[in-house]
Tab-separated table of C-alpha atoms and ligand atoms in Angstrom:
chain	number	residue	atom	x	y	z
A	50	MET	CA	-0.114	0.036	-0.070
A	51	ASN	CA	1.097	3.248	-0.763
A	52	ARG	CA	1.910	5.359	2.312
A	53	GLU	CA	1.540	8.359	1.057
A	54	SER	CA	-1.876	7.713	-0.231
A	55	LYS	CA	-4.905	9.923	0.807
A	56	HIS	CA	-7.729	7.731	2.235
A	57	ILE	CA	-11.272	8.852	1.557
A	58	LEU	CA	-13.927	7.321	3.888
A	59	ILE	CA	-17.354	7.446	2.661
A	60	VAL	CA	-20.109	6.272	5.409
A	61	GLY	CA	-23.330	5.079	3.691
A	62	GLY	CA	-24.166	3.979	0.218
A	63	GLY	CA	-27.588	5.331	-0.560
A	64	TYR	CA	-28.056	8.238	-2.536
A	65	VAL	CA	-25.207	10.660	-1.396
A	66	GLY	CA	-22.650	7.986	-0.458
A	67	LEU	CA	-23.226	6.252	-4.217
A	68	TYR	CA	-23.621	9.529	-6.579
A	69	THR	CA	-20.387	10.889	-4.337
A	70	ALA	CA	-18.178	7.870	-5.154
A	71	LEU	CA	-19.415	7.732	-8.677
A	72	ARG	CA	-18.399	11.520	-9.120
A	73	LEU	CA	-14.684	10.693	-7.361
A	74	GLN	CA	-14.327	7.726	-9.550
A	75	ARG	CA	-14.556	10.065	-12.303
A	76	ARG	CA	-12.765	13.033	-10.841
A	77	LEU	CA	-10.000	11.249	-9.319
A	78	ARG	CA	-9.456	8.700	-12.392
A	79	ARG	CA	-5.321	9.165	-12.400
A	80	GLU	CA	-5.001	9.495	-8.518
A	81	LEU	CA	-6.850	6.242	-7.935
A	82	ARG	CA	-4.977	4.539	-10.838
A	83	ASP	CA	-1.532	5.296	-9.130
A	84	GLY	CA	-2.454	4.855	-5.780
A	85	SER	CA	-2.120	8.557	-4.577
A	86	VAL	CA	-5.977	8.298	-3.288
A	87	ARG	CA	-8.100	5.560	-1.817
A	88	ILE	CA	-11.570	5.412	-1.334
A	89	THR	CA	-13.690	3.322	1.281
A	90	LEU	CA	-17.363	3.046	1.633
A	91	ILE	CA	-18.843	1.408	4.405
A	92	ASP	CA	-22.558	0.532	4.302
A	93	PRO	CA	-24.609	-2.486	5.948
A	94	GLN	CA	-25.976	-3.599	2.627
A	95	SER	CA	-24.235	-4.309	-0.640
A	96	TYR	CA	-26.459	-2.051	-2.560
A	97	MET	CA	-27.796	1.267	-2.806
A	98	THR	CA	-31.770	1.498	-2.705
A	99	TYR	CA	-33.783	3.753	-5.075
A	100	GLN	CA	-36.272	4.691	-2.406
A	101	PRO	CA	-38.799	6.414	-4.668
A	102	PHE	CA	-39.273	2.933	-6.268
A	103	LEU	CA	-40.044	1.130	-3.008
A	104	PRO	CA	-44.135	1.711	-3.229
A	105	GLU	CA	-43.931	0.025	-6.698
A	106	ALA	CA	-41.723	-2.873	-5.507
A	107	ALA	CA	-44.214	-3.269	-2.597
A	108	ALA	CA	-47.183	-3.344	-5.239
A	109	GLY	CA	-45.670	-5.761	-7.326
A	110	ASN	CA	-44.730	-3.694	-10.554
A	111	LEU	CA	-41.096	-3.786	-10.237
A	112	SER	CA	-39.187	-6.648	-9.042
A	113	PRO	CA	-37.463	-5.827	-5.719
A	114	ARG	CA	-33.921	-6.573	-7.376
A	115	HIS	CA	-34.380	-4.017	-10.081
A	116	VAL	CA	-34.936	-1.174	-7.402
A	117	VAL	CA	-31.492	-1.567	-5.950
A	118	VAL	CA	-28.031	-0.939	-7.263
A	119	PRO	CA	-25.090	-3.361	-6.523
A	120	LEU	CA	-22.291	-1.006	-5.023
A	121	ARG	CA	-19.365	-3.177	-5.854
A	122	ARG	CA	-20.692	-3.510	-9.599
A	123	VAL	CA	-20.762	0.149	-10.090
A	124	LEU	CA	-18.251	1.069	-8.071
A	125	PRO	CA	-15.173	-0.775	-9.297
A	126	LYS	CA	-12.450	1.411	-8.169
A	127	VAL	CA	-13.914	1.732	-4.471
A	128	ARG	CA	-13.485	-0.814	-1.628
A	129	ILE	CA	-16.902	-1.744	-0.056
A	130	LEU	CA	-17.065	-2.690	3.376
A	131	ASN	CA	-20.325	-4.235	4.551
A	132	GLY	CA	-21.267	-3.340	8.252
A	133	ARG	CA	-21.808	-0.272	10.340
A	134	VAL	CA	-19.870	2.797	11.246
A	135	THR	CA	-20.657	2.942	14.998
A	136	LYS	CA	-18.433	5.972	16.541
A	137	VAL	CA	-16.261	8.536	14.486
A	138	HIS	CA	-13.584	10.004	16.442
A	139	HIS	CA	-12.967	12.567	13.788
A	140	ALA	CA	-10.294	14.672	15.692
A	141	ALA	CA	-8.385	11.042	15.596
A	142	ARG	CA	-9.231	10.946	11.826
A	143	THR	CA	-10.634	7.204	12.704
A	144	VAL	CA	-13.951	5.474	12.903
A	145	THR	CA	-15.166	2.291	14.712
A	146	PHE	CA	-16.474	-0.119	12.687
A	147	GLN	CA	-18.457	-3.117	13.527
A	148	PRO	CA	-18.729	-5.560	10.139
A	149	ASN	CA	-21.693	-7.663	9.564
A	150	ALA	CA	-19.795	-10.250	11.309
A	151	GLY	CA	-16.436	-10.509	12.877
A	152	PRO	CA	-14.906	-8.215	15.617
A	153	VAL	CA	-15.140	-4.535	15.621
A	154	LYS	CA	-12.032	-2.438	14.022
A	155	GLU	CA	-10.940	1.090	14.068
A	156	ILE	CA	-10.312	2.342	10.141
A	157	ASP	CA	-8.000	5.460	9.453
A	158	TYR	CA	-9.001	8.195	6.970
A	159	ASP	CA	-7.804	11.484	5.824
A	160	VAL	CA	-11.106	12.494	4.583
A	161	ILE	CA	-14.475	11.730	5.713
A	162	VAL	CA	-17.911	11.910	3.808
A	163	MET	CA	-20.958	11.516	6.330
A	164	ALA	CA	-23.472	10.163	4.398
A	165	ALA	CA	-25.542	7.761	6.611
A	166	GLY	CA	-28.976	9.126	5.829
A	167	SER	CA	-32.333	8.513	8.123
A	168	ILE	CA	-34.229	6.402	10.051
A	169	SER	CA	-37.822	6.288	10.444
A	170	ARG	CA	-38.896	8.717	13.433
A	171	THR	CA	-40.911	7.054	15.740
A	172	LEU	CA	-42.981	8.186	18.680
A	173	PRO	CA	-43.036	6.198	21.894
A	174	ILE	CA	-46.895	5.146	21.285
A	175	PRO	CA	-47.923	1.762	22.997
A	176	GLY	CA	-47.860	-1.129	20.940
A	177	LEU	CA	-46.057	0.892	17.820
A	178	ALA	CA	-42.869	-0.922	17.789
A	179	GLU	CA	-44.628	-4.329	18.098
A	180	VAL	CA	-47.127	-4.055	15.550
A	181	GLY	CA	-46.103	-1.238	12.933
A	182	ILE	CA	-43.514	-1.770	10.421
A	183	GLY	CA	-41.451	1.124	8.527
A	184	PHE	CA	-41.141	1.866	4.987
A	185	LYS	CA	-37.651	2.767	4.127
A	186	THR	CA	-36.122	-0.241	2.785
A	187	ILE	CA	-36.472	-3.058	0.346
A	188	GLY	CA	-36.901	-5.712	3.016
A	189	GLU	CA	-39.798	-3.581	4.308
A	190	ALA	CA	-41.521	-3.251	0.945
A	191	ILE	CA	-41.159	-7.062	0.498
A	192	VAL	CA	-42.459	-7.900	3.790
A	193	LEU	CA	-45.407	-5.401	3.472
A	194	ARG	CA	-46.420	-6.912	0.209
A	195	ASN	CA	-46.208	-10.233	1.382
A	196	HIS	CA	-48.080	-9.362	4.580
A	197	VAL	CA	-50.850	-7.639	2.966
A	198	LEU	CA	-51.659	-10.410	0.662
A	199	ALA	CA	-51.188	-13.063	3.377
A	200	GLN	CA	-53.825	-10.957	5.118
A	201	LEU	CA	-56.402	-11.469	2.393
A	202	ASP	CA	-55.520	-15.619	2.606
A	203	ILE	CA	-56.521	-15.242	6.128
A	204	ALA	CA	-59.836	-13.202	5.606
A	205	VAL	CA	-60.986	-15.749	2.945
A	206	SER	CA	-59.949	-18.822	5.460
A	207	THR	CA	-61.807	-17.756	8.334
A	208	GLU	CA	-65.324	-17.473	9.573
A	209	ASP	CA	-64.813	-15.595	12.448
A	210	PRO	CA	-65.932	-12.043	11.355
A	211	GLN	CA	-63.508	-10.170	13.925
A	212	VAL	CA	-60.357	-11.927	12.249
A	213	ARG	CA	-61.583	-11.099	8.875
A	214	ARG	CA	-62.233	-7.591	9.599
A	215	LYS	CA	-58.959	-7.182	11.429
A	216	ALA	CA	-57.300	-8.877	8.307
A	217	LEU	CA	-58.913	-6.585	5.810
A	218	THR	CA	-57.965	-3.096	7.920
A	219	PHE	CA	-54.983	-1.406	6.655
A	220	VAL	CA	-53.337	1.574	8.710
A	221	PHE	CA	-50.909	3.756	7.233
A	222	VAL	CA	-49.540	6.464	9.646
A	223	GLY	CA	-48.081	9.824	7.682
A	224	GLY	CA	-49.210	11.810	4.870
A	225	GLY	CA	-45.808	12.735	3.078
A	226	PHE	CA	-44.781	11.059	-0.270
A	227	ALA	CA	-43.787	7.829	1.310
A	228	GLY	CA	-46.706	7.375	3.158
A	229	VAL	CA	-49.292	8.455	0.473
A	230	GLU	CA	-47.407	6.777	-2.412
A	231	ALA	CA	-47.332	3.327	-0.282
A	232	LEU	CA	-50.587	3.558	0.894
A	233	ALA	CA	-51.936	4.333	-2.745
A	234	GLU	CA	-49.970	1.566	-4.560
A	235	VAL	CA	-50.644	-1.114	-1.818
A	236	GLU	CA	-54.236	-0.473	-2.068
A	237	ASP	CA	-54.434	-0.528	-5.921
A	238	MET	CA	-52.749	-4.057	-5.431
A	239	THR	CA	-55.049	-5.134	-3.039
A	240	ARG	CA	-58.025	-4.047	-5.308
A	241	ASP	CA	-56.466	-6.157	-8.268
A	242	ALA	CA	-55.719	-8.906	-6.032
A	243	ILE	CA	-59.256	-9.446	-4.474
A	244	ALA	CA	-60.520	-10.451	-8.048
A	245	TYR	CA	-59.088	-14.011	-7.244
A	246	TYR	CA	-60.741	-14.142	-3.665
A	247	PRO	CA	-64.260	-14.635	-4.259
A	248	GLY	CA	-65.397	-13.992	-0.833
A	249	ILE	CA	-63.989	-10.495	-0.674
A	250	SER	CA	-65.445	-7.260	-2.344
A	251	PRO	CA	-63.790	-3.803	-2.623
A	252	LYS	CA	-66.316	-2.561	0.254
A	253	ASP	CA	-64.849	-5.092	2.759
A	254	LEU	CA	-61.420	-3.497	2.566
A	255	ARG	CA	-60.669	-0.691	4.813
A	256	PHE	CA	-57.362	1.520	4.057
A	257	VAL	CA	-57.081	4.222	6.399
A	258	LEU	CA	-54.621	7.416	6.287
A	259	VAL	CA	-53.926	8.904	9.717
A	260	GLU	CA	-52.158	12.431	9.558
A	261	ALA	CA	-51.570	14.755	12.329
A	262	ALA	CA	-51.491	17.961	9.859
A	263	ASP	CA	-54.468	19.509	8.218
A	264	ARG	CA	-52.925	18.359	4.628
A	265	ILE	CA	-51.266	15.447	3.075
A	266	LEU	CA	-48.819	15.470	0.320
A	267	PRO	CA	-47.256	18.823	1.091
A	268	GLU	CA	-44.443	18.231	-1.364
A	269	VAL	CA	-46.926	19.022	-4.265
A	270	GLY	CA	-48.500	22.036	-2.857
A	271	GLU	CA	-51.565	22.690	-0.920
A	272	ALA	CA	-54.080	22.462	-4.038
A	273	MET	CA	-52.698	19.366	-5.424
A	274	GLY	CA	-52.447	18.070	-2.085
A	275	ARG	CA	-56.362	18.782	-1.503
A	276	TRP	CA	-56.974	17.179	-4.862
A	277	THR	CA	-54.839	13.939	-3.862
A	278	ALA	CA	-57.081	13.744	-0.804
A	279	ARG	CA	-60.562	13.857	-2.774
A	280	GLU	CA	-59.047	11.474	-5.324
A	281	LEU	CA	-57.977	9.113	-2.472
A	282	SER	CA	-61.421	9.440	-0.711
A	283	GLY	CA	-63.044	8.646	-4.038
A	284	ARG	CA	-61.305	5.360	-4.049
A	285	GLY	CA	-62.803	4.550	-0.658
A	286	ILE	CA	-59.587	5.311	1.574
A	287	GLU	CA	-60.536	7.030	4.885
A	288	ILE	CA	-58.186	10.103	5.383
A	289	LYS	CA	-58.006	11.366	8.878
A	290	MET	CA	-56.204	14.440	9.232
A	291	ASN	CA	-55.641	16.660	12.212
A	292	THR	CA	-55.316	12.796	13.647
A	293	ARG	CA	-52.699	11.048	15.746
A	294	LEU	CA	-52.096	7.210	16.255
A	295	GLU	CA	-52.611	6.991	20.344
A	296	SER	CA	-52.106	3.552	20.538
A	297	ALA	CA	-51.611	0.368	18.717
A	298	GLU	CA	-51.586	-2.346	21.419
A	299	HIS	CA	-52.634	-6.117	20.453
A	300	ASN	CA	-53.387	-4.530	16.849
A	301	VAL	CA	-55.958	-2.299	18.058
A	302	ILE	CA	-55.816	1.130	16.572
A	303	ARG	CA	-56.776	4.127	18.973
A	304	THR	CA	-56.591	7.515	17.190
A	305	SER	CA	-57.133	10.777	18.529
A	306	ASP	CA	-60.422	11.283	17.138
A	307	GLY	CA	-62.068	8.814	19.479
A	308	ASP	CA	-62.176	5.871	16.964
A	309	GLU	CA	-60.733	2.246	17.873
A	310	PHE	CA	-60.711	-0.861	15.614
A	311	PRO	CA	-58.436	-3.665	15.075
A	312	ALA	CA	-56.359	-3.589	12.025
A	313	GLY	CA	-53.773	-6.426	10.560
A	314	THR	CA	-51.361	-4.004	9.198
A	315	LEU	CA	-50.003	-0.819	10.447
A	316	VAL	CA	-47.401	1.095	8.310
A	317	TRP	CA	-45.548	3.793	9.949
A	318	THR	CA	-44.055	6.765	7.583
A	319	ALA	CA	-44.320	9.759	9.690
A	320	GLY	CA	-41.146	11.276	8.912
A	321	VAL	CA	-37.480	10.661	9.425
A	322	LYS	CA	-34.655	11.721	11.838
A	323	PRO	CA	-30.889	11.386	10.987
A	324	SER	CA	-28.939	7.887	11.432
A	325	PRO	CA	-28.198	7.344	14.986
A	326	VAL	CA	-24.305	7.054	14.244
A	327	VAL	CA	-24.172	10.815	14.483
A	328	ASN	CA	-24.832	10.553	17.966
A	329	ALA	CA	-21.805	8.889	18.641
A	330	GLY	CA	-18.936	10.826	17.597
A	331	ASP	CA	-17.431	14.529	17.569
A	332	LEU	CA	-18.983	15.986	14.721
A	333	PRO	CA	-21.150	19.271	15.507
A	334	LEU	CA	-25.195	18.570	15.197
A	335	ASP	CA	-27.773	21.318	15.078
A	336	GLU	CA	-30.959	21.030	17.781
A	337	ARG	CA	-32.646	18.564	15.352
A	338	GLY	CA	-29.568	16.183	15.714
A	339	ARG	CA	-28.636	16.717	11.951
A	340	ILE	CA	-24.535	17.291	11.200
A	341	LYS	CA	-24.318	20.870	10.789
A	342	ALA	CA	-23.113	21.687	7.105
A	343	THR	CA	-21.783	24.695	5.291
A	344	PRO	CA	-22.962	25.588	2.154
A	345	GLU	CA	-19.740	23.768	0.409
A	346	LEU	CA	-21.050	20.621	2.297
A	347	THR	CA	-18.222	20.422	4.553
A	348	VAL	CA	-19.080	19.822	8.124
A	349	GLU	CA	-19.192	23.325	10.198
A	350	GLY	CA	-15.947	24.314	11.497
A	351	VAL	CA	-14.345	20.993	11.193
A	352	PRO	CA	-11.600	20.111	8.504
A	353	ASP	CA	-11.419	17.165	6.107
A	354	ALA	CA	-15.096	16.529	6.789
A	355	PHE	CA	-18.076	16.653	4.312
A	356	THR	CA	-21.765	15.667	4.801
A	357	ALA	CA	-24.958	15.846	2.651
A	358	GLY	CA	-28.391	14.307	2.248
A	359	ASP	CA	-30.849	13.306	5.054
A	360	VAL	CA	-28.038	13.196	7.729
A	361	ALA	CA	-27.380	16.971	7.263
A	362	ALA	CA	-28.476	20.226	7.779
A	363	VAL	CA	-27.410	21.902	4.660
A	364	PRO	CA	-28.160	25.575	4.113
A	365	ASP	CA	-30.510	26.181	1.365
A	366	LEU	CA	-29.196	29.225	-0.273
A	367	THR	CA	-32.463	29.623	-2.356
A	368	ARG	CA	-34.298	30.348	0.997
A	369	PRO	CA	-31.884	32.182	3.294
A	370	GLY	CA	-32.441	31.114	6.981
A	371	GLU	CA	-33.894	27.582	5.927
A	372	PHE	CA	-32.584	24.076	5.233
A	373	CYS	CA	-32.760	21.535	2.645
A	374	ALA	CA	-35.546	19.189	2.764
A	375	PRO	CA	-34.626	15.596	3.133
A	376	ASN	CA	-35.306	14.399	-0.093
A	377	ALA	CA	-33.822	12.873	-3.270
A	378	GLN	CA	-33.824	15.690	-5.422
A	379	HIS	CA	-31.216	17.581	-3.064
A	380	ALA	CA	-29.326	14.432	-2.223
A	381	VAL	CA	-28.370	13.281	-5.719
A	382	ARG	CA	-27.386	16.986	-6.731
A	383	GLN	CA	-25.568	17.707	-3.366
A	384	ALA	CA	-23.768	14.279	-3.953
A	385	LYS	CA	-22.483	15.692	-7.117
A	386	VAL	CA	-21.007	19.025	-5.681
A	387	LEU	CA	-19.732	17.151	-2.709
A	388	GLY	CA	-17.624	14.921	-4.775
A	389	ASP	CA	-16.432	17.693	-6.521
A	390	ASN	CA	-15.619	19.693	-3.485
A	391	VAL	CA	-13.779	16.494	-1.846
A	392	ALA	CA	-11.759	16.310	-5.290
A	393	ARG	CA	-10.970	20.113	-5.069
A	394	HIS	CA	-9.824	19.805	-1.408
A	395	LEU	CA	-7.381	17.066	-2.152
A	396	GLN	CA	-6.269	19.264	-5.126
A	397	GLY	CA	-5.915	22.520	-3.113
A	398	ARG	CA	-8.478	24.396	-5.092
A	399	PRO	CA	-11.233	26.564	-3.837
A	400	LEU	CA	-14.724	24.837	-2.893
A	401	VAL	CA	-18.028	25.647	-4.596
A	402	ALA	CA	-21.290	26.319	-2.975
A	403	TYR	CA	-24.539	23.980	-3.247
A	404	ARG	CA	-27.423	25.855	-4.474
A	405	HIS	CA	-30.804	24.424	-6.108
A	406	ARG	CA	-33.980	25.804	-5.841
A	407	TYR	CA	-36.713	22.941	-5.310
A	408	VAL	CA	-38.820	22.073	-8.355
A	409	GLY	CA	-41.658	20.509	-6.804
A	410	SER	CA	-42.477	16.891	-6.683
A	411	VAL	CA	-44.315	13.832	-8.516
A	412	ALA	CA	-45.811	11.061	-6.827
A	413	SER	CA	-47.704	7.965	-8.165
A	414	LEU	CA	-51.186	6.759	-6.384
A	415	GLY	CA	-51.236	3.492	-8.212
A	416	LEU	CA	-51.655	2.038	-11.795
A	417	HIS	CA	-52.382	4.893	-14.156
A	418	ASP	CA	-52.955	7.422	-11.474
A	419	GLY	CA	-50.721	10.268	-9.647
A	420	VAL	CA	-50.182	13.711	-9.172
A	421	ALA	CA	-47.254	16.273	-9.987
A	422	HIS	CA	-46.355	19.749	-9.084
A	423	VAL	CA	-42.893	20.466	-10.880
A	424	TYR	CA	-41.687	23.777	-12.174
A	425	GLY	CA	-45.110	25.207	-11.638
A	426	ILE	CA	-46.723	22.721	-14.056
A	427	LYS	CA	-49.684	20.781	-12.028
A	428	LEU	CA	-50.740	17.555	-13.408
A	429	ARG	CA	-53.079	14.800	-11.913
A	430	GLY	CA	-54.367	11.139	-13.104
A	431	PHE	CA	-52.498	9.433	-15.781
A	432	PRO	CA	-50.322	12.454	-17.247
A	433	ALA	CA	-48.846	12.936	-13.715
A	434	TRP	CA	-48.338	9.163	-13.440
A	435	PHE	CA	-46.616	8.987	-16.743
A	436	MET	CA	-44.491	11.744	-15.705
A	437	HIS	CA	-43.576	10.018	-12.500
A	438	ARG	CA	-42.512	7.038	-14.370
A	439	THR	CA	-40.300	8.923	-16.885
A	440	TYR	CA	-38.860	10.972	-14.241
A	441	HIS	CA	-37.835	8.215	-12.073
A	442	LEU	CA	-36.684	6.158	-15.196
A	443	SER	CA	-34.398	9.165	-16.083
A	444	ARG	CA	-33.031	9.382	-12.438
A	445	VAL	CA	-32.617	5.516	-11.421
A	446	PRO	CA	-28.792	4.937	-11.491
A	447	THR	CA	-27.119	2.772	-14.284
A	448	LEU	CA	-28.330	1.855	-17.745
A	449	ASN	CA	-28.527	-1.940	-16.586
A	450	ARG	CA	-31.229	-0.905	-13.864
A	451	LYS	CA	-33.354	1.417	-16.190
A	452	VAL	CA	-33.465	-1.343	-18.804
A	453	ARG	CA	-34.806	-3.906	-15.982
A	454	VAL	CA	-37.312	-0.996	-15.202
A	455	VAL	CA	-38.555	-0.563	-18.442
A	456	VAL	CA	-38.809	-4.624	-18.946
A	457	ASP	CA	-40.962	-4.916	-15.724
A	458	TRP	CA	-43.246	-2.240	-16.697
A	459	THR	CA	-43.516	-3.762	-20.282
A	460	LEU	CA	-44.329	-6.966	-19.256
A	461	ALA	CA	-46.922	-5.702	-16.634
A	462	LEU	CA	-48.861	-4.180	-19.830
A	463	PHE	CA	-49.355	-7.565	-21.070
A	464	PHE	CA	-49.603	-9.996	-17.947
A	465	LYS	CA	-51.581	-9.328	-14.610
A	466	ARG	CA	-49.072	-8.652	-11.951
A	467	GLU	CA	-48.637	-11.402	-9.530
A	468	THR	CA	-50.342	-10.803	-6.443
A	469	LEU	CA	-49.283	-13.935	-4.465
A	470	SER	CA	-47.800	-14.040	-0.654
A	471	LEU	CA	-44.326	-15.719	-0.462
A	472	GLY	CA	-44.500	-15.099	3.085
A	473	GLN	CA	-42.672	-18.253	3.828
A	474	LEU	CA	-39.946	-16.474	2.752
A	475	HIS	CA	-39.734	-14.645	6.220
A	476	LYS	CA	-39.702	-17.738	8.275
A	477	PRO	CA	-37.761	-20.047	5.891
A	478	ARG	CA	-36.195	-22.481	8.395
A	479	GLU	CA	-39.765	-23.190	10.129
A	480	GLU	CA	-40.481	-26.242	8.007
A	481	PHE	CA	-37.166	-27.922	8.386
A	482	LYS	CA	-37.044	-27.078	11.987
A	483	ALA	CA	-40.167	-28.920	12.281
A	484	ALA	CA	-38.976	-31.531	10.207
A	485	ALA	CA	-36.000	-32.070	12.507
A	486	ALA	CA	-37.818	-32.101	15.792
A	487	ALA	CA	-40.129	-34.921	14.106
A	488	GLY	CA	-37.183	-36.848	12.988
A	489	ALA	CA	-35.670	-36.677	16.723
A	490	LYS	CA	-38.658	-37.828	18.312
A	491	ARG	CA	-38.777	-41.198	16.248
B	260	FAD	C1	-40.707	5.082	0.452
B	260	FAD	C2	-40.023	6.503	-0.045
B	260	FAD	C3	-40.152	7.100	-1.113
B	260	FAD	C4	-39.196	8.468	-1.299
B	260	FAD	N1	-39.815	9.129	-2.578
B	260	FAD	C5	-39.125	10.377	-3.093
B	260	FAD	C6	-39.314	10.974	-3.846
B	260	FAD	O1	-40.021	10.594	-4.876
B	260	FAD	N2	-38.790	12.033	-4.378
B	260	FAD	C7	-37.696	12.210	-3.467
B	260	FAD	O2	-36.871	13.344	-3.734
B	260	FAD	N3	-37.232	11.801	-2.501
B	260	FAD	C8	-37.856	10.522	-1.940
B	260	FAD	N4	-37.684	10.100	-0.769
B	260	FAD	C9	-36.512	10.322	-0.062
B	260	FAD	C10	-35.169	10.105	-0.666
B	260	FAD	O3	-35.253	8.709	-1.042
B	260	FAD	C11	-33.986	10.080	0.521
B	260	FAD	O4	-34.217	11.840	0.789
B	260	FAD	C12	-32.709	9.983	0.055
B	260	FAD	O5	-32.626	8.476	0.173
B	260	FAD	C13	-31.637	10.464	0.710
B	260	FAD	O6	-30.388	9.919	0.536
B	260	FAD	P1	-29.214	9.918	1.647
B	260	FAD	O7	-28.130	9.266	0.945
B	260	FAD	O8	-29.105	10.807	2.483
B	260	FAD	O9	-29.692	8.471	2.463
B	260	FAD	P2	-30.010	7.037	1.905
B	260	FAD	O10	-30.331	6.736	0.867
B	260	FAD	O11	-31.234	6.635	2.992
B	260	FAD	O12	-28.826	6.316	2.113
B	260	FAD	C14	-28.031	6.050	3.483
B	260	FAD	C15	-27.238	4.930	3.710
B	260	FAD	O13	-26.397	4.973	4.783
B	260	FAD	C16	-26.494	3.972	5.327
B	260	FAD	N5	-26.169	3.608	6.686
B	260	FAD	C17	-26.890	4.134	7.908
B	260	FAD	N6	-26.414	4.207	8.925
B	260	FAD	C18	-25.117	3.876	8.568
B	260	FAD	C19	-23.782	3.441	9.354
B	260	FAD	N7	-23.996	3.464	10.884
B	260	FAD	N8	-22.989	2.971	8.971
B	260	FAD	C20	-22.649	3.027	7.630
B	260	FAD	N9	-23.874	3.005	6.778
B	260	FAD	C21	-24.894	3.362	7.528
B	260	FAD	C22	-27.845	3.171	5.118
B	260	FAD	O14	-27.557	1.622	4.843
B	260	FAD	C23	-27.989	3.702	3.653
B	260	FAD	O15	-27.732	2.936	2.397
B	260	FAD	C24	-38.384	8.881	-0.718
B	260	FAD	C25	-38.053	8.023	0.657
B	260	FAD	C26	-38.789	7.049	0.801
B	260	FAD	C27	-38.450	6.103	1.985
């Protein structure tokens, strides 16, 4: 190993981590070749998740494997380590690394990029941790799909009206784009699926969206948010605004409007908070626990440290005094500036500031339905849904993934989507363990 080489350590292989590494692979091609720079990226997973496609993966429109990007394949010049950084000792330029298996070790670096993103922001609501599921990872999308379809199996296989009612009640908490898209896509899939369940009619399904604020989908503006609420209500979805989830103990949902009912499914999408790795370390945090960033995406007051994305409080230069919202639109653009700035830093050149005016958002509400408010243009229904697909197709990283996504969508035009629960996937050893136990008794 070259003793003089500079070591760049990237913590997190999501939007910011992947795009920063891709940028650095290009900007530092010569240095990576002659060994004067090394890059290491650490993430528990060996892939980047394209989160905006999670609702379509949960609905079965896209294969889960096609909404993730294999890090080792797209980053051949970067060393990928799988595990978690559990502490950052920046003063000593070292992190504590817990591999997915094996002993903890310390890793030295010269420059750190903190890109660990966010986790679901939960509240101490009784029963939530036992009953609820988040919606941020590909694992959660797969489990949710299998779980929802398994509820239909339960409902047609029982004569107990309470068991049936619970199985056919689905609650989503949080009306931002993650919650609304997940709810709308899953509801759309469930309506398709019941065609194969003669005992279940659309009016037997109860989908409920619980939102603490007086509006949903703030990302597309007030008017389009109101339209979305009307559209979803028209599909029979109950929208409880100005309402909080109070308890979910034993799968009994209690909401602040006095309602109380059993539900077999509870999905929590009520916001995010920075990855907890930031709490164990010496990087400065703001009052919301995010790493304090400068407009140049360096960590405030700290040399050799950069940050961006959901984990960071990045000043929004287009709205003085405010910070960039935690979304992919900012994350991907910040990563490009961040990658350039790390290269500039190593080359002793001045850094550039990140500036991007939020252009609005697109959201899918199920097959052929959507809502969009982008560059001042408002669209709804099929045109918005089409825009959602073309926009995200243009954004999903690598040609390989784009082609696979188009193939999935094209197949869906000709064949009905699979509406089958592979719930056994979540307990794959049960059958073998039972066989082994039976064998031991003989
Ligand atoms: C369902 C859903 C739909 C969305 N739809 C949209 C949309 O339509 N438009 C939009 O603009 N935004 C959307 N977003 C938001 C967007 O995906 C995020 O803002 C974006 O992913 C943030 O990028 P990031 O790199 O900061 O974090 P992430 O992409 O979350 O990456 C963080 C990475 O860090 C890793 N990590 C965490 N802790 C550690 C640790 N201790 N050590 C090592 N690695 C660690 C994680 O495993 C992860 O891979 C959506 C989000 C969700 C959940």
